[in-house]
CSV table of C-alpha atoms in Angstrom, one decimal:
chain,number,residue,atom,x,y,z
A,1,GLU,CA,-14.2,20.0,79.9
A,2,ALA,CA,-15.2,17.6,77.2
A,3,ALA,CA,-17.1,18.9,74.3
A,4,PRO,CA,-20.9,17.9,74.4
A,5,GLN,CA,-21.8,15.0,72.4
A,6,GLN,CA,-24.0,14.8,69.5
A,7,PRO,CA,-27.5,13.1,69.6
A,8,PRO,CA,-27.6,9.7,68.3
A,9,LYS,CA,-28.1,9.1,64.5
A,10,PRO,CA,-30.9,7.0,63.3
A,11,SER,CA,-30.1,3.2,62.5
A,12,ARG,CA,-30.0,2.3,58.9
A,13,LEU,CA,-33.2,0.4,59.2
A,14,GLN,CA,-35.1,3.2,60.7
A,15,GLN,CA,-33.6,5.7,58.1
A,16,ARG,CA,-35.0,3.5,55.3
A,17,ILE,CA,-38.3,3.2,56.8
A,18,ASP,CA,-38.5,7.0,57.4
A,19,ASP,CA,-37.5,7.7,53.8
A,20,LEU,CA,-40.1,5.3,52.6
A,21,THR,CA,-42.8,6.9,54.6
A,22,ARG,CA,-41.9,10.3,53.8
A,23,GLN,CA,-41.9,9.5,50.0
A,24,ARG,CA,-45.3,8.0,50.4
A,25,TYR,CA,-46.7,10.9,52.1
A,26,GLU,CA,-45.1,13.4,49.8
A,27,ALA,CA,-46.5,11.6,46.7
A,28,GLU,CA,-50.0,11.2,48.2
A,29,ARG,CA,-50.1,14.9,49.3
A,30,ALA,CA,-48.9,16.0,45.7
A,31,ARG,CA,-51.6,13.9,44.2
A,32,GLN,CA,-54.2,15.3,46.6
A,33,GLU,CA,-53.0,19.0,46.1
A,34,ALA,CA,-53.2,18.6,42.3
A,35,GLU,CA,-56.7,17.1,42.5
A,36,ALA,CA,-57.8,20.0,44.7
A,37,ARG,CA,-56.4,22.6,42.3
A,38,VAL,CA,-58.1,21.1,39.3
A,39,ALA,CA,-61.4,20.7,41.3
A,40,HIS,CA,-61.2,24.3,42.6
A,41,TYR,CA,-60.5,25.6,39.0
A,42,GLU,CA,-63.5,23.5,37.6
A,43,ARG,CA,-65.7,24.8,40.3
A,44,GLN,CA,-64.8,28.4,39.6
A,45,GLN,CA,-65.4,27.9,35.9
A,46,ALA,CA,-68.7,26.4,36.6
A,47,LEU,CA,-69.7,29.2,39.0
A,48,GLN,CA,-68.6,31.9,36.4
A,49,LYS,CA,-70.8,30.1,33.8
A,50,GLN,CA,-73.8,29.9,36.2
A,51,PHE,CA,-73.7,33.4,37.1
A,52,ALA,CA,-73.1,34.8,33.7
A,53,GLU,CA,-76.3,32.9,32.6
A,54,LEU,CA,-78.0,34.4,35.5
A,55,ASP,CA,-77.0,37.9,35.0
A,56,ALA,CA,-78.1,37.5,31.4
A,57,GLU,CA,-81.7,36.5,32.5
A,58,ALA,CA,-81.8,39.6,34.5
A,59,PRO,CA,-85.3,41.2,33.7
A,60,GLN,CA,-85.3,44.6,31.7
A,61,ILE,CA,-88.0,47.2,32.2
A,62,ASP,CA,-88.8,47.6,28.8
A,63,GLN,CA,-89.7,43.7,28.5
A,64,PHE,CA,-92.7,44.3,30.5
A,65,ASP,CA,-96.2,46.0,30.1
A,66,SER,CA,-96.4,47.2,33.7
A,67,LEU,CA,-94.1,48.1,36.6
A,68,HIS,CA,-95.8,45.6,38.7
A,69,ALA,CA,-94.9,42.9,36.4
A,70,TYR,CA,-91.3,44.1,36.1
A,71,ASN,CA,-91.0,44.2,39.9
A,72,MET,CA,-92.5,40.7,40.3
A,73,ALA,CA,-89.8,39.5,37.7
A,74,LEU,CA,-87.0,41.4,39.3
A,75,SER,CA,-87.8,40.0,42.8
A,76,ASN,CA,-87.9,36.4,41.5
A,77,TRP,CA,-84.7,36.9,39.6
A,78,THR,CA,-83.1,38.6,42.6
A,79,THR,CA,-84.3,35.6,45.0
A,80,LYS,CA,-82.9,33.1,42.4
A,81,ARG,CA,-79.4,34.7,42.2
A,82,ALA,CA,-79.3,35.0,46.0
A,83,THR,CA,-80.2,31.4,46.5
A,84,ALA,CA,-77.4,30.6,43.9
A,85,ILE,CA,-74.9,32.5,46.1
A,86,ALA,CA,-75.9,31.0,49.1
A,87,ALA,CA,-75.6,27.5,47.6
A,88,ALA,CA,-72.1,28.4,46.4
A,89,GLN,CA,-71.0,29.6,49.8
A,90,TRP,CA,-72.5,26.4,51.4
A,91,GLU,CA,-70.7,24.1,49.0
A,92,GLU,CA,-67.3,26.1,49.6
A,93,ARG,CA,-67.9,25.6,53.3
A,94,MET,CA,-68.5,21.9,52.8
A,95,GLN,CA,-65.3,21.6,50.7
A,96,LYS,CA,-63.2,23.2,53.4
A,97,VAL,CA,-64.8,20.8,55.9
A,98,ALA,CA,-64.1,17.9,53.8
A,99,ALA,CA,-60.5,19.1,53.4
A,100,GLU,CA,-60.1,19.5,57.0
A,101,GLN,CA,-61.3,16.0,57.6
A,102,ALA,CA,-59.1,14.4,54.9
A,103,GLN,CA,-55.9,16.2,56.5
A,104,GLN,CA,-57.1,14.8,59.8
A,105,SER,CA,-57.2,11.4,58.3
A,106,GLU,CA,-53.9,11.6,56.7
A,107,GLN,CA,-52.4,12.7,60.2
A,108,ALA,CA,-54.0,9.7,61.6
A,109,GLN,CA,-52.6,7.5,58.8
A,110,ARG,CA,-49.2,9.0,59.4
A,111,GLN,CA,-49.5,8.3,63.2
A,112,GLN,CA,-50.5,4.7,62.3
A,113,LEU,CA,-47.7,4.2,59.9
A,114,GLN,CA,-45.3,5.7,62.8
A,115,VAL,CA,-46.4,3.1,65.2
A,116,GLN,CA,-46.1,0.3,62.6
A,117,ARG,CA,-42.5,1.7,62.0
A,118,GLU,CA,-41.6,1.6,65.8
A,119,ASN,CA,-43.1,-1.9,66.1
A,120,MET,CA,-40.9,-3.2,63.4
A,121,VAL,CA,-37.8,-1.6,64.8
A,122,ILE,CA,-38.7,-2.8,68.3
A,123,GLU,CA,-39.2,-6.4,67.2
A,124,THR,CA,-35.7,-6.2,65.7
A,125,LYS,CA,-34.2,-4.8,69.0
A,126,MET,CA,-36.2,-7.2,71.0
A,127,ALA,CA,-35.0,-10.3,69.1
A,128,ALA,CA,-31.3,-8.9,69.6
A,129,GLY,CA,-32.0,-8.4,73.3
A,130,VAL,CA,-33.5,-11.9,73.8
A,131,LYS,CA,-30.4,-13.4,72.3
A,132,LYS,CA,-27.9,-11.4,74.6
A,133,TYR,CA,-30.0,-11.4,77.9
A,134,PRO,CA,-32.0,-14.3,79.1
A,135,ASP,CA,-34.4,-12.1,81.2
A,136,PHE,CA,-34.5,-9.4,78.6
A,137,GLN,CA,-38.3,-9.3,78.1
A,138,GLN,CA,-39.0,-9.7,81.8
A,139,ALA,CA,-36.7,-6.8,82.6
A,140,ILE,CA,-38.1,-4.4,80.0
A,141,MET,CA,-41.6,-5.4,80.5
A,142,ASN,CA,-41.6,-4.9,84.4
A,143,PRO,CA,-45.0,-3.2,85.2
A,144,GLU,CA,-43.3,-1.1,87.8
A,145,LEU,CA,-41.1,0.7,85.3
A,146,PRO,CA,-42.2,4.2,84.4
A,147,SER,CA,-43.8,4.5,81.0
A,148,VAL,CA,-41.5,5.5,78.2
A,149,ARG,CA,-43.2,4.9,75.0
A,150,GLY,CA,-44.5,8.1,73.3
A,151,THR,CA,-41.7,10.2,75.0
A,152,PRO,CA,-38.6,11.8,73.4
A,153,LEU,CA,-36.4,9.3,75.4
A,154,PHE,CA,-38.2,6.4,73.8
A,155,ASP,CA,-37.3,7.7,70.2
A,156,ILE,CA,-33.8,8.4,71.3
A,157,ILE,CA,-33.2,5.1,72.7
A,158,LEU,CA,-34.7,3.3,69.7
A,159,ALA,CA,-32.4,5.2,67.3
A,160,ALA,CA,-29.4,4.0,69.2
A,161,ASP,CA,-27.2,1.4,67.6
A,162,HIS,CA,-27.3,-0.7,70.8
A,163,ALA,CA,-30.9,0.2,71.9
A,164,GLU,CA,-31.4,-3.3,73.3
A,165,ASP,CA,-28.4,-2.9,75.6
A,166,ILE,CA,-29.4,0.4,76.7
A,167,ALA,CA,-33.1,-0.5,77.4
A,168,TYR,CA,-32.0,-3.5,79.3
A,169,SER,CA,-29.4,-1.5,81.2
A,170,LEU,CA,-32.0,1.1,82.3
A,171,ALA,CA,-34.7,-1.6,83.1
A,172,LYS,CA,-32.1,-2.9,85.5
A,173,LYS,CA,-31.7,0.6,87.0
A,174,PRO,CA,-35.3,2.2,87.3
A,175,GLY,CA,-33.9,5.4,89.2
A,176,GLU,CA,-31.7,6.0,86.3
A,177,LEU,CA,-34.4,5.5,83.8
A,178,GLU,CA,-36.7,8.0,85.9
A,179,ARG,CA,-33.8,10.5,85.8
A,180,LEU,CA,-33.3,10.4,82.0
A,181,LEU,CA,-36.9,10.9,81.7
A,182,SER,CA,-36.7,14.0,83.6
A,183,LEU,CA,-34.0,15.6,81.6
A,184,HIS,CA,-34.5,17.9,78.6
A,185,PRO,CA,-34.5,15.7,75.4
A,186,LEU,CA,-31.1,17.0,74.3
A,187,HIS,CA,-29.4,16.2,77.6
A,188,ALA,CA,-31.0,12.8,77.5
A,189,ALA,CA,-29.8,12.2,74.1
A,190,ARG,CA,-26.3,13.2,74.9
A,191,GLU,CA,-26.2,10.6,77.9
A,192,VAL,CA,-28.0,7.8,75.7
A,193,PHE,CA,-25.3,8.6,72.9
A,194,ARG,CA,-22.7,8.1,75.7
A,195,LEU,CA,-24.2,4.9,76.7
A,196,ASP,CA,-24.3,3.7,73.1
A,197,THR,CA,-20.7,4.6,72.6
A,198,GLN,CA,-19.8,2.6,75.9
A,199,PHE,CA,-21.7,-0.5,74.6
A,200,ALA,CA,-19.9,-0.3,71.3
A,201,GLY,CA,-16.6,-0.2,73.0
A,202,SER,CA,-17.4,-2.9,75.4
A,203,GLY,CA,-18.6,-5.2,72.4
A,204,ALA,CA,-22.0,-5.0,73.7
A,205,THR,CA,-21.6,-8.0,76.3
A,206,SER,CA,-24.3,-9.2,78.7
A,207,ALA,CA,-22.8,-7.2,81.3
A,208,PRO,CA,-24.1,-3.4,80.7
A,209,PRO,CA,-21.5,-0.7,81.6
A,210,PRO,CA,-22.4,1.7,84.2
A,211,PRO,CA,-24.5,4.7,83.7
A,212,PRO,CA,-22.7,8.1,83.6
A,213,SER,CA,-22.4,10.0,86.7
A,214,ARG,CA,-24.8,12.9,87.4
A,215,ASN,CA,-21.8,15.4,87.3
A,216,GLY,CA,-21.1,14.4,83.5
A,217,SER,CA,-17.7,12.8,84.4
A,218,PRO,CA,-17.0,9.3,82.8
């Protein structure tokens, strides 16, 4: 029995885009983390100074002529300190909320860049497909085909060296496309890699090679 094929490797264009995207996010994340650490340290220093001043203002009984006056001053000081604690806790909570929102925004930006990256690669593959197959756009944009984008199979095909040939071949065989969609991503990757190898061996002509049989034989 033949050894299992490895999943397809990303194209050079995709690797370059992925590297640039990763470097951008790593640099931005490092900057945000550094700013957050500085802001946290400065906030802690300010709180320590604030509560040190409040504690220094704590009323002493020997400063008052009567117990009533002392109790009134102590009550006011206790209320002031409790208010400061509540304000510090509220600010800390708001900072956590802001950090979570920033993280969500970063994830949204990452997803947006991912879509942009995919669109760039798709445009490149589409241009190559149109040159090879006159009905390429009509075939892959057939509304009766199952939706592929957003699935592991989409990423696997997009990473193949002959993605346009594979996409055209599967668009012409909706049943085979549905079968690959139903497979585990690893198994689908092996079959896409096998198709990619077949197209490379055939010179990627306008006649797509037949898909592999269901039992795994050539």
